[in-house]
mmCIF file of C-alpha atoms in Angstrom:
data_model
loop_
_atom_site.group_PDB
_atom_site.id
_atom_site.type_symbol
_atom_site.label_atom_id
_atom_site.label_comp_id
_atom_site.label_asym_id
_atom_site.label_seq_id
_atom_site.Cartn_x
_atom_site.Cartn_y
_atom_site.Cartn_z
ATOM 1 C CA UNK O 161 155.098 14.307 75.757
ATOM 2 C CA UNK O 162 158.192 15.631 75.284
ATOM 3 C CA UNK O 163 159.993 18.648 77.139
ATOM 4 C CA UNK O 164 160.178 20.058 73.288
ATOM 5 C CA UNK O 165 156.692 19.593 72.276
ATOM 6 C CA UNK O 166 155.462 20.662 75.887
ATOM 7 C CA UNK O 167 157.402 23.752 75.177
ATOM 8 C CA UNK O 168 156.043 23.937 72.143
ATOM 9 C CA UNK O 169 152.121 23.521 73.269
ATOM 10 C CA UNK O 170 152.940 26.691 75.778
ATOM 11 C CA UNK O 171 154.431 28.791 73.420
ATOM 12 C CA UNK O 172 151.156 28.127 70.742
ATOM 13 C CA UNK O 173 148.594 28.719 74.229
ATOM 14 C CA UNK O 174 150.655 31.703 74.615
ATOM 15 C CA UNK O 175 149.801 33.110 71.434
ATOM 16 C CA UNK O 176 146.495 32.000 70.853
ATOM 17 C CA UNK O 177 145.556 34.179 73.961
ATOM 18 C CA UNK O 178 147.964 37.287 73.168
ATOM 19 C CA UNK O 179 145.969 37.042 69.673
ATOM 20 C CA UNK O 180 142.160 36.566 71.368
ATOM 21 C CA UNK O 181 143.677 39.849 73.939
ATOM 22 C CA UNK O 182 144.352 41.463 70.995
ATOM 23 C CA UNK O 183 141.376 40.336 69.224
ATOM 24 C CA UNK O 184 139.021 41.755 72.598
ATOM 25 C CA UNK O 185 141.170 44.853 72.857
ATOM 26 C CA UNK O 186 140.335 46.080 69.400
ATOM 27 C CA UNK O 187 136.319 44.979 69.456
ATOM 28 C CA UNK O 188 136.714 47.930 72.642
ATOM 29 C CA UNK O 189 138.599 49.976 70.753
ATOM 30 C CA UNK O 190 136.153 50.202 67.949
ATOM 31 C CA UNK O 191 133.110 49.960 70.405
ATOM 32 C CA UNK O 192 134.330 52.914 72.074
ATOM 33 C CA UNK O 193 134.461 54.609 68.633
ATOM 34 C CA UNK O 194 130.682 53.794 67.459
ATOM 35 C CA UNK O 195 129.646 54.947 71.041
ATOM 36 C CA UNK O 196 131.775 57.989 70.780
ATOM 37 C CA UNK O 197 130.485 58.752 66.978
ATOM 38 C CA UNK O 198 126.923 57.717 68.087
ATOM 39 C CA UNK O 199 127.350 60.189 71.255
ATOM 40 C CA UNK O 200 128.899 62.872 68.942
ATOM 41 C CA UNK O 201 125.741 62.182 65.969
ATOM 42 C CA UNK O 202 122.919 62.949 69.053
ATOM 43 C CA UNK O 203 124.500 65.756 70.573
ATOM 44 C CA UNK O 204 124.787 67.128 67.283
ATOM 45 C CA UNK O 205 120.841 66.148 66.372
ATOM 46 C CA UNK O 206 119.868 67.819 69.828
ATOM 47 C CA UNK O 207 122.271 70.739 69.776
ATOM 48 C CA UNK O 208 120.676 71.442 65.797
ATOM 49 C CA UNK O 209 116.700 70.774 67.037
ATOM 50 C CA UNK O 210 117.565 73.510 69.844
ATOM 51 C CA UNK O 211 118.437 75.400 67.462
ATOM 52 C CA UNK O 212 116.103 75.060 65.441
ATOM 53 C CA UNK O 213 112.849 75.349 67.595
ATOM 54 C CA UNK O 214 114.570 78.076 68.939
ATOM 55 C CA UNK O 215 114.425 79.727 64.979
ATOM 56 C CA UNK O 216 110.907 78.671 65.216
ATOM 57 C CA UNK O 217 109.828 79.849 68.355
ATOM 58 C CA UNK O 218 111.588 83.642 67.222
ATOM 59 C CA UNK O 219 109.895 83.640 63.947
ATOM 60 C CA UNK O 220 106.617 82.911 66.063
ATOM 61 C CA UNK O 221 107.655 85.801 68.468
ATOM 62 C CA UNK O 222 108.350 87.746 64.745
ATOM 63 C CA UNK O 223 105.549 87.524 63.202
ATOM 64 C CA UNK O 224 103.302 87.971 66.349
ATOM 65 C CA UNK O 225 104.652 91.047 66.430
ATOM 66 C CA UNK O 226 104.394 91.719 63.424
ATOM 67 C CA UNK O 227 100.557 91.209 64.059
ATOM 68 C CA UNK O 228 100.532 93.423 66.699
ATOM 69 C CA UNK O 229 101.497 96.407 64.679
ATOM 70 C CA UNK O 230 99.332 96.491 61.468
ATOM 71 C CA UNK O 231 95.940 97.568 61.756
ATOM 72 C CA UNK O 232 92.946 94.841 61.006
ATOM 73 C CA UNK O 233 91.521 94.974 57.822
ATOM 74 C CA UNK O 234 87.933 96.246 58.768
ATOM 75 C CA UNK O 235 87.871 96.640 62.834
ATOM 76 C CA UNK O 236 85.993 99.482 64.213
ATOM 77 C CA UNK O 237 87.795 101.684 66.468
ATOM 78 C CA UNK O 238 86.593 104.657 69.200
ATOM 79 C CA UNK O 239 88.522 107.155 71.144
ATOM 80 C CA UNK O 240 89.414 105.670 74.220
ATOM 81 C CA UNK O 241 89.525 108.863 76.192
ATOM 82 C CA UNK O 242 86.199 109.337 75.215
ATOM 83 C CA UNK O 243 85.017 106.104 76.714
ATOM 84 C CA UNK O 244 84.009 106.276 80.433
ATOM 85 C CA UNK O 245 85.738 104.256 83.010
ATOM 86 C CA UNK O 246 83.468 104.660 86.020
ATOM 87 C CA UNK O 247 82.041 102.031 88.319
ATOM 88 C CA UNK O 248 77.887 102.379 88.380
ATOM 89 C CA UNK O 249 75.364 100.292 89.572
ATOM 90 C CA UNK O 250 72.730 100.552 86.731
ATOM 91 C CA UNK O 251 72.556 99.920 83.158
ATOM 92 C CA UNK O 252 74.747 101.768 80.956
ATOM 93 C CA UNK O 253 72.874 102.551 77.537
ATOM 94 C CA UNK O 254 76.134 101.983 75.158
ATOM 95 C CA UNK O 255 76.183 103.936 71.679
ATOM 96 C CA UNK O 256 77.299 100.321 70.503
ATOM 97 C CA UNK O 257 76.536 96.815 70.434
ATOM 98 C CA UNK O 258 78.300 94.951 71.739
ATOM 99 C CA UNK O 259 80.080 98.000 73.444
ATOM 100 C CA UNK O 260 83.768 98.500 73.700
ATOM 101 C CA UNK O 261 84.335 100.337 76.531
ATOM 102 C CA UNK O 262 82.431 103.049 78.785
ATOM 103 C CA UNK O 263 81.596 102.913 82.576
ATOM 104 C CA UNK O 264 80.444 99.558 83.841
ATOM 105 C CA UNK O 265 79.736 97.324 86.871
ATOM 106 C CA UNK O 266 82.430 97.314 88.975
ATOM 107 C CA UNK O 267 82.023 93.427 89.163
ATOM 108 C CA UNK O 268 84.146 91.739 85.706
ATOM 109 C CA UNK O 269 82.987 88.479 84.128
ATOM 110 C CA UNK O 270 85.365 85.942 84.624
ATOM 111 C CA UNK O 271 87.605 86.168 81.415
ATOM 112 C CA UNK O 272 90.040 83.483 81.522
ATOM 113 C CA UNK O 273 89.319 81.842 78.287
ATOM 114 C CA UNK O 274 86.380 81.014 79.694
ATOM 115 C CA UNK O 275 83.152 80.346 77.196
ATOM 116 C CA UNK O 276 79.630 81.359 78.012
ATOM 117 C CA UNK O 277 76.586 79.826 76.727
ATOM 118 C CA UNK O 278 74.312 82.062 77.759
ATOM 119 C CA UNK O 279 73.396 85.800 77.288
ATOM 120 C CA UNK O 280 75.858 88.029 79.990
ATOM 121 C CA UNK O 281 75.798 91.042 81.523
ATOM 122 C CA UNK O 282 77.507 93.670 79.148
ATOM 123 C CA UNK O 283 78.137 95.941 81.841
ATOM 124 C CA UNK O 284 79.968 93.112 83.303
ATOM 125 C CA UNK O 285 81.981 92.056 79.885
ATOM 126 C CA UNK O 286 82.621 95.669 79.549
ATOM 127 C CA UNK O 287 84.669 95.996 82.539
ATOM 128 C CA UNK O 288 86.753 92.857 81.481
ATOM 129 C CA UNK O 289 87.587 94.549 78.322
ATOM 130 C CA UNK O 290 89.073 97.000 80.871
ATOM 131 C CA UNK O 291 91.354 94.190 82.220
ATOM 132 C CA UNK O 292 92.851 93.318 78.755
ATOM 133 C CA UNK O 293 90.668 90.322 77.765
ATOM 134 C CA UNK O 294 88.763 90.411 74.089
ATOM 135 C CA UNK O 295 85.039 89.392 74.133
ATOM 136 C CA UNK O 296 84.059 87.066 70.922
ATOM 137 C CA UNK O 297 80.033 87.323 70.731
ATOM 138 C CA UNK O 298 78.032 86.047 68.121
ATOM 139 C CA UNK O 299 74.022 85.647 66.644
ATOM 140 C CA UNK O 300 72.019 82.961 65.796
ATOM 141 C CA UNK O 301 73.352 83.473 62.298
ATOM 142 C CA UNK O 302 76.667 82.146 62.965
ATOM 143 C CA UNK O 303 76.975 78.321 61.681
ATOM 144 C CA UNK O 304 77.379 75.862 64.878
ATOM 145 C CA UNK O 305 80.836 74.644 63.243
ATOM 146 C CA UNK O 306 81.775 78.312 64.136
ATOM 147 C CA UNK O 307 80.806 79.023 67.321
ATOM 148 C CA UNK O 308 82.353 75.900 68.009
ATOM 149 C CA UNK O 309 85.587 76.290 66.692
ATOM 150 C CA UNK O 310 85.743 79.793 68.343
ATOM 151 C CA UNK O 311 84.690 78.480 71.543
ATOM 152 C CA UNK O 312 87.579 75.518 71.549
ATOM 153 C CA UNK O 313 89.982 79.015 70.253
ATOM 154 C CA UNK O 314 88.947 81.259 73.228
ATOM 155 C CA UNK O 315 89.363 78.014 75.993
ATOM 156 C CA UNK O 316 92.298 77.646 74.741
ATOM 157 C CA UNK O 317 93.350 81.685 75.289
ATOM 158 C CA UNK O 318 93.581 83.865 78.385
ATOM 159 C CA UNK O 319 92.324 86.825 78.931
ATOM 160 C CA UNK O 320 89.597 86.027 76.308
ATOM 161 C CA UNK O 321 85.382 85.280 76.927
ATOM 162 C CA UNK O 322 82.630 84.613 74.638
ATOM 163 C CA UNK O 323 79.102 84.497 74.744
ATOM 164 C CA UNK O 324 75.666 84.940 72.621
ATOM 165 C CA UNK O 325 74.858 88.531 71.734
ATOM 166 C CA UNK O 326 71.205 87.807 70.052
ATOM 167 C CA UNK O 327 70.855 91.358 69.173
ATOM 168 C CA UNK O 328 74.193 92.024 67.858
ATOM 169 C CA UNK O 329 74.184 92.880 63.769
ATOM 170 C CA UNK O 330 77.173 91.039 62.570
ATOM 171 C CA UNK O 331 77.123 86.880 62.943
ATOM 172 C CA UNK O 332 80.269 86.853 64.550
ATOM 173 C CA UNK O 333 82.261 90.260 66.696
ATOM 174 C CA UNK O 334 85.314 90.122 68.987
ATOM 175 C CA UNK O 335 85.691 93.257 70.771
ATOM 176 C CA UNK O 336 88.337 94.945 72.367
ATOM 177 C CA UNK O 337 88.652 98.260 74.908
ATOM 178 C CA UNK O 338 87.743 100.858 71.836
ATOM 179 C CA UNK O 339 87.941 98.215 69.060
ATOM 180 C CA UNK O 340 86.069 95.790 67.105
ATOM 181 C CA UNK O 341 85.720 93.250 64.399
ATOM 182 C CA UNK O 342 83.126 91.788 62.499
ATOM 183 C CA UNK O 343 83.178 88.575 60.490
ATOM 184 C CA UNK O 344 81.277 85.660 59.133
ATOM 185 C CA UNK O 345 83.481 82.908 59.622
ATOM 186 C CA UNK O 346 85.418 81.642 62.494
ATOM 187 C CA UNK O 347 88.346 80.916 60.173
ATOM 188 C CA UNK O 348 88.996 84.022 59.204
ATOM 189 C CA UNK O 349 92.446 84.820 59.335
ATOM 190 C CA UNK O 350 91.506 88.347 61.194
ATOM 191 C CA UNK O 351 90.094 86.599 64.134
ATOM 192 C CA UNK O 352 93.518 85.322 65.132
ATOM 193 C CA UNK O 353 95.212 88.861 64.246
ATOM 194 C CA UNK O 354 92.951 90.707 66.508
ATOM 195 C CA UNK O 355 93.379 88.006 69.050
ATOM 196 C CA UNK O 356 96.824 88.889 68.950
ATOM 197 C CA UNK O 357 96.921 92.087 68.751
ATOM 198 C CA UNK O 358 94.496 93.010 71.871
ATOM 199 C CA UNK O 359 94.658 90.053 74.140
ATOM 200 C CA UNK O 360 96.574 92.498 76.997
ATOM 201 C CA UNK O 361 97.351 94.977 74.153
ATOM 202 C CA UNK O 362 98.305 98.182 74.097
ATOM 203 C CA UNK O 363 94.889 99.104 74.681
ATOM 204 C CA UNK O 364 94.483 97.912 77.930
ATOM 205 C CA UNK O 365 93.402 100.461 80.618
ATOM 206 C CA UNK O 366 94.382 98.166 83.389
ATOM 207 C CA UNK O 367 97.352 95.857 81.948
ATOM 208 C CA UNK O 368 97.567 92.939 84.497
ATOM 209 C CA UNK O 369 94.340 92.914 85.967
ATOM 210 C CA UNK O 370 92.979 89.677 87.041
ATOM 211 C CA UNK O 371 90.594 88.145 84.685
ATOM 212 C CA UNK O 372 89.884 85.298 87.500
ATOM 213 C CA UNK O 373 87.777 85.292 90.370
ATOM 214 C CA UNK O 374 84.964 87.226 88.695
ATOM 215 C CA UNK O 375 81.359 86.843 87.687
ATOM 216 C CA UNK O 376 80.720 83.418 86.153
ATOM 217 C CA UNK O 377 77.147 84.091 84.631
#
């Protein structure tokens, strides 16, 4: 081969690689580019999903409070200062059943969402009423798709307890410190207002009281 054509051969080597550099250079170019617009598109899609559960989670807090302030349709209330707060060691004949406050046992019924099967003491459940919790009771007249959709509701919610209250006139009661509610059907949408409302409400004699660590049946 020639000097000329030698030359020649370089010179084409030359620029196939400058072209294949170029060629590599701008599939990085536009790789950096997807990554950068596919970096830009997530941050974006997480940044707007904060966002947005965070809209969610106020409108929750909202309406909760919301709940909080209107009264429930049909509850039962008594004047708390005319409910008796002292510890005895007897029975305490209550003007209502089940009752919503008065003196009581100075031991409480463990009240931590915690579901009883059996009949409890009410001088017991009275005093966790004190601590904030809400007591769901029902009959033998509730349906069994009832009590067990309120029991899987009250495991699922501090400060709450429920158990069988045979003698009890309405199927289905939650109670409160100087408030009740009666109803015939677990999915009534009361049950979760007053669940809301007086779980720790306003109510509460003792806000912050333990409802652990006490009587479990």
């Amino acid at each position: 081969m020639s000097k000329s054509s030698k030359k020649a051969a370089a010179v084409s080597r030359k620029a196939r690689i400058e072209e294949m550099r170029r060629a590599e250079r701008a599939r990085e170019r536009r790789s950096r580019v997807i990554t950068i617009t596919l970096s830009v598109v997530i941050v974006a899609g997480l940044a707007g999903f904060g966002a947005y559960a965070l809209n969610k989670a106020d409108e929750k807090d909202e309406q909760q409070a919301a709940a909080a302030k209107k009264p429930v349709r049909g509850e039962k209330t008594w004047n708390a200062k005319k409910l008796g707060r002292e510890h005895v060691q007897t029975a305490v004949d209550y003007p209502m059943n089940p009752p919503v406050g008065g003196d009581h046992s100075q031991a409480w019924m463990t009240c931590d969402g915690t579901v009883y099967t059996k009949a409890i003491g009410k001088e017991n459940a009275v005093h966790s009423l004190e601590h904030g919790a809400v007591w769901v009771t029902y009959n033998d007249k509730a349906a069994d798709a009832d009590v067990k959709a309120l029991g899987d509701k009250v495991s699922r919610t501090p400060y709450t307890l429920m158990s069988p209250v045979d003698d009890q006139a309405g199927k289905i009661m939650l109670s409160a410190w100087g408030y009740q509610l009666t109803v015939d059907k677990a999915s009534d949408p009361r049950v979760e207002q007053f669940l809301t409302k007086y779980v720790q409400g306003s109510q509460t004699p003792e806000p912050g009281a333990a409802c652990t660590n006490g009587l479990t049946q």
